[in-house]
Amino acid sequence: ALLTDFGTRDPYVAAMKGVIASRTDAPVIDLTHEIAPFDAWEAAFFLRDIVRFWPAKTIFVVVVDPGVGSSRRIVAVQTDRGIFLAPDNGSLHFIEGKAYSLENASMFLPDGSTTFHGRDRFAPVAAVLANGAAIESLGPVIDDRRQLDYVPPTHSRGTIVRIDRFGNAITDLPVTRGTLRTARGATISRWSAAYEGEGPFLIIGSTGCVEISIGQASAAELLQLRRGDRVEIVEDGH
């Protein structure tokens, strides 16, 4: 299952798929290739929201890699949902499991480039794993993976973690009542069970967390909300 910031116009995804297809009969499925360029945060929250819906033994190949060719590591993480391959840049922040540093160069494409590890390292290693190689063969166990600069929510304070394509501002708060105040001065007290109605409202979205929304309009644009903004829920009357 492939997750990248490559888009589909350039030959990058096609090259990765070709390497995998030439080495294994396992199906190759696109999660998305529309992660914002270099955005490990977006990749991490994308994974957080979808992994539980995927079958066990899936191999997730995450290539959002602004540090390609540098000293950054490639890590593999074994979980009960499958194996995750990614650069060590925080994109696996929410993935818990035993981690390994990918150091077995015999699995890489020969004469690979320093600028396209997705094709030359991630893809052939994913194929080897799909064919049954043990994750222990990739390299040593590590316990110092990089994490995002992210503050988990408390009972009433949280963060806007994503703006979706409809302009909904998705927070990490699971509360279901109260008035929400944003760092940019907006105050929203109306709750809705559907994406409809005039003016801003709060709704529990598909992630199980509070979203700031406006029916058929972009709440992020109209309220000047940004990912990373802090938000607070207060009890009505306080």
mmCIF file of N, CA and C in Angstrom, residues 10-126:
data_model
loop_
_atom_site.group_PDB
_atom_site.id
_atom_site.type_symbol
_atom_site.label_atom_id
_atom_site.label_comp_id
_atom_site.label_asym_id
_atom_site.label_seq_id
_atom_site.Cartn_x
_atom_site.Cartn_y
_atom_site.Cartn_z
ATOM 1 N N ASP A 10 4.240 12.860 -12.676
ATOM 2 C CA ASP A 10 5.626 12.497 -12.931
ATOM 3 C C ASP A 10 5.795 10.980 -12.916
ATOM 4 N N PRO A 11 6.939 10.467 -13.361
ATOM 5 C CA PRO A 11 7.114 9.011 -13.484
ATOM 6 C C PRO A 11 7.451 8.297 -12.183
ATOM 7 N N TYR A 12 7.460 8.992 -11.050
ATOM 8 C CA TYR A 12 7.992 8.410 -9.819
ATOM 9 C C TYR A 12 7.168 7.232 -9.303
ATOM 10 N N VAL A 13 5.859 7.402 -9.227
ATOM 11 C CA VAL A 13 5.020 6.313 -8.735
ATOM 12 C C VAL A 13 5.078 5.126 -9.684
ATOM 13 N N ALA A 14 5.034 5.386 -10.965
ATOM 14 C CA ALA A 14 5.075 4.309 -11.951
ATOM 15 C C ALA A 14 6.377 3.522 -11.844
ATOM 16 N N ALA A 15 7.480 4.203 -11.586
ATOM 17 C CA ALA A 15 8.764 3.514 -11.444
ATOM 18 C C ALA A 15 8.754 2.606 -10.216
ATOM 19 N N MET A 16 8.226 3.110 -9.091
ATOM 20 C CA MET A 16 8.140 2.275 -7.894
ATOM 21 C C MET A 16 7.276 1.040 -8.141
ATOM 22 N N LYS A 17 6.141 1.241 -8.782
ATOM 23 C CA LYS A 17 5.247 0.113 -9.047
ATOM 24 C C LYS A 17 5.907 -0.914 -9.960
ATOM 25 N N GLY A 18 6.684 -0.438 -10.924
ATOM 26 C CA GLY A 18 7.374 -1.351 -11.819
ATOM 27 C C GLY A 18 8.388 -2.208 -11.090
ATOM 28 N N VAL A 19 9.137 -1.599 -10.171
ATOM 29 C CA VAL A 19 10.117 -2.353 -9.391
ATOM 30 C C VAL A 19 9.419 -3.411 -8.547
ATOM 31 N N ILE A 20 8.324 -3.032 -7.894
ATOM 32 C CA ILE A 20 7.608 -3.986 -7.049
ATOM 33 C C ILE A 20 7.005 -5.105 -7.895
ATOM 34 N N ALA A 21 6.346 -4.737 -8.989
ATOM 35 C CA ALA A 21 5.660 -5.732 -9.814
ATOM 36 C C ALA A 21 6.620 -6.729 -10.447
ATOM 37 N N SER A 22 7.853 -6.305 -10.694
ATOM 38 C CA SER A 22 8.827 -7.209 -11.304
ATOM 39 C C SER A 22 9.432 -8.174 -10.302
ATOM 40 N N ARG A 23 9.099 -7.997 -9.003
ATOM 41 C CA ARG A 23 9.714 -8.816 -7.961
ATOM 42 C C ARG A 23 8.734 -9.607 -7.109
ATOM 43 N N THR A 24 7.437 -9.306 -7.224
ATOM 44 C CA THR A 24 6.460 -10.017 -6.409
ATOM 45 C C THR A 24 5.110 -10.018 -7.106
ATOM 46 N N ASP A 25 4.299 -11.016 -6.783
ATOM 47 C CA ASP A 25 2.931 -11.068 -7.307
ATOM 48 C C ASP A 25 1.943 -10.390 -6.369
ATOM 49 N N ALA A 26 2.407 -9.862 -5.256
ATOM 50 C CA ALA A 26 1.508 -9.186 -4.319
ATOM 51 C C ALA A 26 0.875 -7.970 -4.988
ATOM 52 N N PRO A 27 -0.416 -7.717 -4.752
ATOM 53 C CA PRO A 27 -1.061 -6.539 -5.350
ATOM 54 C C PRO A 27 -0.495 -5.245 -4.776
ATOM 55 N N VAL A 28 -0.431 -4.230 -5.609
ATOM 56 C CA VAL A 28 0.042 -2.910 -5.205
ATOM 57 C C VAL A 28 -1.137 -1.953 -5.241
ATOM 58 N N ILE A 29 -1.414 -1.314 -4.095
ATOM 59 C CA ILE A 29 -2.602 -0.468 -3.961
ATOM 60 C C ILE A 29 -2.175 0.941 -3.571
ATOM 61 N N ASP A 30 -2.777 1.937 -4.193
ATOM 62 C CA ASP A 30 -2.482 3.329 -3.880
ATOM 63 C C ASP A 30 -3.338 3.791 -2.717
ATOM 64 N N LEU A 31 -2.692 4.288 -1.663
ATOM 65 C CA LEU A 31 -3.416 4.994 -0.599
ATOM 66 C C LEU A 31 -3.673 6.419 -1.063
ATOM 67 N N THR A 32 -2.623 7.178 -1.277
ATOM 68 C CA THR A 32 -2.689 8.480 -1.934
ATOM 69 C C THR A 32 -1.279 8.871 -2.339
ATOM 70 N N HIS A 33 -1.211 9.688 -3.372
ATOM 71 C CA HIS A 33 0.060 10.296 -3.766
ATOM 72 C C HIS A 33 -0.057 11.812 -3.718
ATOM 73 N N GLU A 34 -1.059 12.297 -2.967
ATOM 74 C CA GLU A 34 -1.350 13.719 -2.914
ATOM 75 C C GLU A 34 -1.024 14.341 -1.555
ATOM 76 N N ILE A 35 -0.201 13.685 -0.742
ATOM 77 C CA ILE A 35 0.310 14.347 0.455
ATOM 78 C C ILE A 35 1.059 15.601 0.016
ATOM 79 N N ALA A 36 0.909 16.693 0.750
ATOM 80 C CA ALA A 36 1.624 17.917 0.396
ATOM 81 C C ALA A 36 3.127 17.651 0.383
ATOM 82 N N PRO A 37 3.864 18.210 -0.578
ATOM 83 C CA PRO A 37 5.294 17.934 -0.666
ATOM 84 C C PRO A 37 6.014 18.141 0.663
ATOM 85 N N PHE A 38 6.802 17.156 1.048
ATOM 86 C CA PHE A 38 7.682 17.179 2.227
ATOM 87 C C PHE A 38 6.934 17.102 3.560
ATOM 88 N N ASP A 39 5.629 16.857 3.546
ATOM 89 C CA ASP A 39 4.809 17.050 4.743
ATOM 90 C C ASP A 39 4.648 15.760 5.542
ATOM 91 N N ALA A 40 5.629 15.469 6.402
ATOM 92 C CA ALA A 40 5.576 14.257 7.231
ATOM 93 C C ALA A 40 4.399 14.293 8.193
ATOM 94 N N TRP A 41 4.028 15.478 8.662
ATOM 95 C CA TRP A 41 2.877 15.626 9.561
ATOM 96 C C TRP A 41 1.608 15.113 8.883
ATOM 97 N N GLU A 42 1.362 15.569 7.666
ATOM 98 C CA GLU A 42 0.153 15.149 6.959
ATOM 99 C C GLU A 42 0.164 13.642 6.737
ATOM 100 N N ALA A 43 1.324 13.087 6.387
ATOM 101 C CA ALA A 43 1.423 11.642 6.192
ATOM 102 C C ALA A 43 1.108 10.892 7.475
ATOM 103 N N ALA A 44 1.614 11.383 8.598
ATOM 104 C CA ALA A 44 1.394 10.715 9.888
ATOM 105 C C ALA A 44 -0.083 10.689 10.248
ATOM 106 N N PHE A 45 -0.780 11.799 10.080
ATOM 107 C CA PHE A 45 -2.204 11.840 10.437
ATOM 108 C C PHE A 45 -3.053 11.081 9.421
ATOM 109 N N PHE A 46 -2.635 11.055 8.171
ATOM 110 C CA PHE A 46 -3.323 10.226 7.181
ATOM 111 C C PHE A 46 -3.282 8.763 7.619
ATOM 112 N N LEU A 47 -2.100 8.288 7.985
ATOM 113 C CA LEU A 47 -1.963 6.905 8.437
ATOM 114 C C LEU A 47 -2.792 6.652 9.692
ATOM 115 N N ARG A 48 -2.740 7.585 10.632
ATOM 116 C CA ARG A 48 -3.513 7.423 11.866
ATOM 117 C C ARG A 48 -4.976 7.157 11.578
ATOM 118 N N ASP A 49 -5.504 7.813 10.543
ATOM 119 C CA ASP A 49 -6.938 7.748 10.269
ATOM 120 C C ASP A 49 -7.358 6.540 9.447
ATOM 121 N N ILE A 50 -6.405 5.851 8.780
ATOM 122 C CA ILE A 50 -6.837 4.785 7.858
ATOM 123 C C ILE A 50 -6.310 3.397 8.197
ATOM 124 N N VAL A 51 -5.268 3.309 8.993
ATOM 125 C CA VAL A 51 -4.603 2.009 9.173
ATOM 126 C C VAL A 51 -5.546 0.952 9.722
ATOM 127 N N ARG A 52 -6.417 1.310 10.653
ATOM 128 C CA ARG A 52 -7.275 0.305 11.288
ATOM 129 C C ARG A 52 -8.253 -0.337 10.323
ATOM 130 N N PHE A 53 -8.442 0.256 9.151
ATOM 131 C CA PHE A 53 -9.375 -0.304 8.179
ATOM 132 C C PHE A 53 -8.700 -1.266 7.200
ATOM 133 N N TRP A 54 -7.390 -1.398 7.299
ATOM 134 C CA TRP A 54 -6.656 -2.238 6.356
ATOM 135 C C TRP A 54 -6.398 -3.611 6.938
ATOM 136 N N PRO A 55 -6.323 -4.620 6.066
ATOM 137 C CA PRO A 55 -6.132 -5.988 6.570
ATOM 138 C C PRO A 55 -4.744 -6.183 7.167
ATOM 139 N N ALA A 56 -4.670 -7.134 8.100
ATOM 140 C CA ALA A 56 -3.381 -7.501 8.666
ATOM 141 C C ALA A 56 -2.461 -8.012 7.560
ATOM 142 N N LYS A 57 -1.170 -7.855 7.778
ATOM 143 C CA LYS A 57 -0.109 -8.276 6.855
ATOM 144 C C LYS A 57 0.063 -7.334 5.667
ATOM 145 N N THR A 58 -0.611 -6.188 5.699
ATOM 146 C CA THR A 58 -0.348 -5.176 4.681
ATOM 147 C C THR A 58 1.060 -4.610 4.879
ATOM 148 N N ILE A 59 1.732 -4.333 3.779
ATOM 149 C CA ILE A 59 3.020 -3.640 3.824
ATOM 150 C C ILE A 59 2.772 -2.204 3.368
ATOM 151 N N PHE A 60 2.926 -1.267 4.284
ATOM 152 C CA PHE A 60 2.708 0.148 3.995
ATOM 153 C C PHE A 60 4.051 0.792 3.625
ATOM 154 N N VAL A 61 4.110 1.371 2.442
ATOM 155 C CA VAL A 61 5.336 2.007 1.959
ATOM 156 C C VAL A 61 5.091 3.507 1.919
ATOM 157 N N VAL A 62 5.734 4.222 2.831
ATOM 158 C CA VAL A 62 5.478 5.654 3.033
ATOM 159 C C VAL A 62 6.707 6.424 2.563
ATOM 160 N N VAL A 63 6.564 7.139 1.443
ATOM 161 C CA VAL A 63 7.703 7.877 0.897
ATOM 162 C C VAL A 63 7.354 9.359 0.820
ATOM 163 N N VAL A 64 7.454 10.008 1.952
ATOM 164 C CA VAL A 64 7.404 11.470 2.048
ATOM 165 C C VAL A 64 8.740 11.830 2.666
ATOM 166 N N ASP A 65 9.692 12.235 1.823
ATOM 167 C CA ASP A 65 11.098 12.080 2.182
ATOM 168 C C ASP A 65 11.944 13.292 1.787
ATOM 169 N N PRO A 66 11.738 14.437 2.445
ATOM 170 C CA PRO A 66 12.552 15.607 2.088
ATOM 171 C C PRO A 66 14.033 15.422 2.372
ATOM 172 N N GLY A 67 14.400 14.452 3.194
ATOM 173 C CA GLY A 67 15.807 14.228 3.507
ATOM 174 C C GLY A 67 16.451 13.145 2.683
ATOM 175 N N VAL A 68 15.852 12.760 1.540
ATOM 176 C CA VAL A 68 16.401 11.680 0.735
ATOM 177 C C VAL A 68 17.858 11.959 0.373
ATOM 178 N N GLY A 69 18.675 10.939 0.513
ATOM 179 C CA GLY A 69 20.089 11.076 0.195
ATOM 180 C C GLY A 69 20.942 11.587 1.332
ATOM 181 N N SER A 70 20.294 12.020 2.416
ATOM 182 C CA SER A 70 21.036 12.529 3.570
ATOM 183 C C SER A 70 21.324 11.376 4.528
ATOM 184 N N SER A 71 21.757 11.706 5.738
ATOM 185 C CA SER A 71 22.069 10.677 6.727
ATOM 186 C C SER A 71 20.821 10.145 7.438
ATOM 187 N N ARG A 72 19.650 10.628 7.085
ATOM 188 C CA ARG A 72 18.428 10.139 7.733
ATOM 189 C C ARG A 72 18.289 8.643 7.477
ATOM 190 N N ARG A 73 17.701 7.941 8.424
ATOM 191 C CA ARG A 73 17.524 6.504 8.293
ATOM 192 C C ARG A 73 16.227 6.175 7.565
ATOM 193 N N ILE A 74 16.165 4.965 7.039
ATOM 194 C CA ILE A 74 14.900 4.357 6.651
ATOM 195 C C ILE A 74 14.566 3.355 7.742
ATOM 196 N N VAL A 75 13.317 3.387 8.206
ATOM 197 C CA VAL A 75 12.918 2.493 9.290
ATOM 198 C C VAL A 75 11.814 1.563 8.813
ATOM 199 N N ALA A 76 11.783 0.407 9.427
ATOM 200 C CA ALA A 76 10.703 -0.558 9.233
ATOM 201 C C ALA A 76 10.107 -0.852 10.596
ATOM 202 N N VAL A 77 8.788 -0.814 10.692
ATOM 203 C CA VAL A 77 8.103 -1.044 11.966
ATOM 204 C C VAL A 77 7.125 -2.194 11.801
ATOM 205 N N GLN A 78 7.263 -3.195 12.663
ATOM 206 C CA GLN A 78 6.366 -4.345 12.665
ATOM 207 C C GLN A 78 5.228 -4.096 13.642
ATOM 208 N N THR A 79 3.985 -4.217 13.176
ATOM 209 C CA THR A 79 2.813 -4.032 14.018
ATOM 210 C C THR A 79 1.832 -5.177 13.770
ATOM 211 N N ASP A 80 0.732 -5.186 14.515
ATOM 212 C CA ASP A 80 -0.279 -6.212 14.288
ATOM 213 C C ASP A 80 -1.088 -5.951 13.027
ATOM 214 N N ARG A 81 -0.912 -4.785 12.409
ATOM 215 C CA ARG A 81 -1.576 -4.482 11.140
ATOM 216 C C ARG A 81 -0.695 -4.785 9.937
ATOM 217 N N GLY A 82 0.609 -4.957 10.155
ATOM 218 C CA GLY A 82 1.513 -5.199 9.049
ATOM 219 C C GLY A 82 2.852 -4.533 9.289
ATOM 220 N N ILE A 83 3.567 -4.291 8.205
ATOM 221 C CA ILE A 83 4.889 -3.671 8.267
ATOM 222 C C ILE A 83 4.830 -2.304 7.599
ATOM 223 N N PHE A 84 5.496 -1.342 8.212
ATOM 224 C CA PHE A 84 5.557 0.015 7.699
ATOM 225 C C PHE A 84 7.005 0.351 7.345
ATOM 226 N N LEU A 85 7.230 0.820 6.127
ATOM 227 C CA LEU A 85 8.529 1.319 5.692
ATOM 228 C C LEU A 85 8.418 2.818 5.483
ATOM 229 N N ALA A 86 9.347 3.586 6.039
ATOM 230 C CA ALA A 86 9.273 5.041 5.915
ATOM 231 C C ALA A 86 10.617 5.656 6.258
ATOM 232 N N PRO A 87 10.877 6.866 5.772
ATOM 233 C CA PRO A 87 12.027 7.607 6.286
ATOM 234 C C PRO A 87 11.794 7.958 7.748
ATOM 235 N N ASP A 88 12.865 8.062 8.481
ATOM 236 C CA ASP A 88 12.751 8.342 9.915
ATOM 237 C C ASP A 88 12.593 9.844 10.134
ATOM 238 N N ASN A 89 11.385 10.342 9.848
ATOM 239 C CA ASN A 89 11.143 11.783 9.923
ATOM 240 C C ASN A 89 9.842 12.140 10.641
ATOM 241 N N GLY A 90 9.276 11.187 11.370
ATOM 242 C CA GLY A 90 8.033 11.453 12.082
ATOM 243 C C GLY A 90 6.784 10.988 11.366
ATOM 244 N N SER A 91 6.899 10.524 10.127
ATOM 245 C CA SER A 91 5.707 10.116 9.399
ATOM 246 C C SER A 91 5.062 8.857 9.989
ATOM 247 N N LEU A 92 5.800 8.124 10.831
ATOM 248 C CA LEU A 92 5.226 6.965 11.521
ATOM 249 C C LEU A 92 4.959 7.272 12.999
ATOM 250 N N HIS A 93 4.687 8.520 13.311
ATOM 251 C CA HIS A 93 4.514 8.974 14.691
ATOM 252 C C HIS A 93 3.478 8.135 15.442
ATOM 253 N N PHE A 94 2.375 7.789 14.792
ATOM 254 C CA PHE A 94 1.274 7.107 15.470
ATOM 255 C C PHE A 94 1.320 5.585 15.289
ATOM 256 N N ILE A 95 2.373 5.087 14.695
ATOM 257 C CA ILE A 95 2.506 3.661 14.440
ATOM 258 C C ILE A 95 3.374 3.053 15.539
ATOM 259 N N GLU A 96 2.782 2.182 16.334
ATOM 260 C CA GLU A 96 3.492 1.574 17.446
ATOM 261 C C GLU A 96 3.888 0.143 17.103
ATOM 262 N N GLY A 97 5.137 -0.179 17.375
ATOM 263 C CA GLY A 97 5.614 -1.521 17.108
ATOM 264 C C GLY A 97 7.123 -1.586 17.218
ATOM 265 N N LYS A 98 7.665 -2.748 16.950
ATOM 266 C CA LYS A 98 9.106 -2.961 17.012
ATOM 267 C C LYS A 98 9.739 -2.397 15.754
ATOM 268 N N ALA A 99 10.773 -1.561 15.919
ATOM 269 C CA ALA A 99 11.344 -0.823 14.801
ATOM 270 C C ALA A 99 12.744 -1.332 14.465
ATOM 271 N N TYR A 100 13.053 -1.275 13.179
ATOM 272 C CA TYR A 100 14.347 -1.702 12.660
ATOM 273 C C TYR A 100 14.896 -0.614 11.744
ATOM 274 N N SER A 101 16.212 -0.494 11.714
ATOM 275 C CA SER A 101 16.874 0.403 10.781
ATOM 276 C C SER A 101 17.219 -0.381 9.518
ATOM 277 N N LEU A 102 16.792 0.102 8.377
ATOM 278 C CA LEU A 102 17.011 -0.598 7.116
ATOM 279 C C LEU A 102 18.456 -0.386 6.670
ATOM 280 N N GLU A 103 19.263 -1.429 6.780
ATOM 281 C CA GLU A 103 20.686 -1.315 6.472
ATOM 282 C C GLU A 103 21.202 -2.424 5.567
ATOM 283 N N ASN A 104 20.368 -3.358 5.177
ATOM 284 C CA ASN A 104 20.792 -4.478 4.343
ATOM 285 C C ASN A 104 20.804 -4.049 2.888
ATOM 286 N N ALA A 105 21.950 -3.548 2.424
ATOM 287 C CA ALA A 105 22.056 -2.986 1.077
ATOM 288 C C ALA A 105 21.898 -4.034 -0.019
ATOM 289 N N SER A 106 21.998 -5.324 0.323
ATOM 290 C CA SER A 106 21.832 -6.359 -0.699
ATOM 291 C C SER A 106 20.399 -6.395 -1.226
ATOM 292 N N MET A 107 19.480 -5.782 -0.499
ATOM 293 C CA MET A 107 18.087 -5.751 -0.930
ATOM 294 C C MET A 107 17.788 -4.584 -1.868
ATOM 295 N N PHE A 108 18.692 -3.616 -1.967
ATOM 296 C CA PHE A 108 18.454 -2.422 -2.776
ATOM 297 C C PHE A 108 18.709 -2.722 -4.256
ATOM 298 N N LEU A 109 18.208 -1.831 -5.130
ATOM 299 C CA LEU A 109 18.572 -1.935 -6.535
ATOM 300 C C LEU A 109 20.058 -1.653 -6.695
ATOM 301 N N PRO A 110 20.752 -2.411 -7.527
ATOM 302 C CA PRO A 110 22.168 -2.116 -7.761
ATOM 303 C C PRO A 110 22.325 -0.783 -8.479
ATOM 304 N N ASP A 111 23.378 -0.074 -8.131
ATOM 305 C CA ASP A 111 23.677 1.217 -8.779
ATOM 306 C C ASP A 111 22.518 2.210 -8.634
ATOM 307 N N GLY A 112 21.836 2.173 -7.490
ATOM 308 C CA GLY A 112 20.735 3.102 -7.263
ATOM 309 C C GLY A 112 21.209 4.530 -7.065
ATOM 310 N N SER A 113 20.283 5.467 -7.219
ATOM 311 C CA SER A 113 20.608 6.877 -7.073
ATOM 312 C C SER A 113 20.523 7.300 -5.610
ATOM 313 N N THR A 114 21.045 8.480 -5.328
ATOM 314 C CA THR A 114 20.909 9.051 -3.982
ATOM 315 C C THR A 114 19.665 9.916 -3.865
ATOM 316 N N THR A 115 18.954 10.115 -4.977
ATOM 317 C CA THR A 115 17.820 11.032 -4.968
ATOM 318 C C THR A 115 16.467 10.344 -5.115
ATOM 319 N N PHE A 116 16.455 9.027 -5.309
ATOM 320 C CA PHE A 116 15.178 8.336 -5.510
ATOM 321 C C PHE A 116 15.188 7.015 -4.748
ATOM 322 N N HIS A 117 15.174 7.130 -3.433
ATOM 323 C CA HIS A 117 15.137 5.931 -2.600
ATOM 324 C C HIS A 117 13.798 5.215 -2.693
ATOM 325 N N GLY A 118 12.731 5.928 -3.079
ATOM 326 C CA GLY A 118 11.439 5.261 -3.257
ATOM 327 C C GLY A 118 11.538 4.125 -4.253
ATOM 328 N N ARG A 119 12.188 4.356 -5.363
ATOM 329 C CA ARG A 119 12.379 3.338 -6.389
ATOM 330 C C ARG A 119 13.490 2.352 -6.036
ATOM 331 N N ASP A 120 14.611 2.890 -5.540
ATOM 332 C CA ASP A 120 15.836 2.106 -5.436
ATOM 333 C C ASP A 120 15.996 1.364 -4.111
ATOM 334 N N ARG A 121 15.235 1.766 -3.082
ATOM 335 C CA ARG A 121 15.345 1.102 -1.781
ATOM 336 C C ARG A 121 13.984 0.661 -1.251
ATOM 337 N N PHE A 122 13.059 1.593 -1.126
ATOM 338 C CA PHE A 122 11.752 1.238 -0.566
ATOM 339 C C PHE A 122 11.058 0.156 -1.391
ATOM 340 N N ALA A 123 10.984 0.339 -2.702
ATOM 341 C CA ALA A 123 10.231 -0.585 -3.546
ATOM 342 C C ALA A 123 10.812 -2.001 -3.530
ATOM 343 N N PRO A 124 12.111 -2.182 -3.758
ATOM 344 C CA PRO A 124 12.621 -3.567 -3.726
ATOM 345 C C PRO A 124 12.531 -4.208 -2.347
ATOM 346 N N VAL A 125 12.705 -3.436 -1.297
ATOM 347 C CA VAL A 125 12.583 -3.990 0.048
ATOM 348 C C VAL A 125 11.134 -4.394 0.324
ATOM 349 N N ALA A 126 10.188 -3.597 -0.109
ATOM 350 C CA ALA A 126 8.776 -3.959 0.063
ATOM 351 C C ALA A 126 8.475 -5.274 -0.649
#
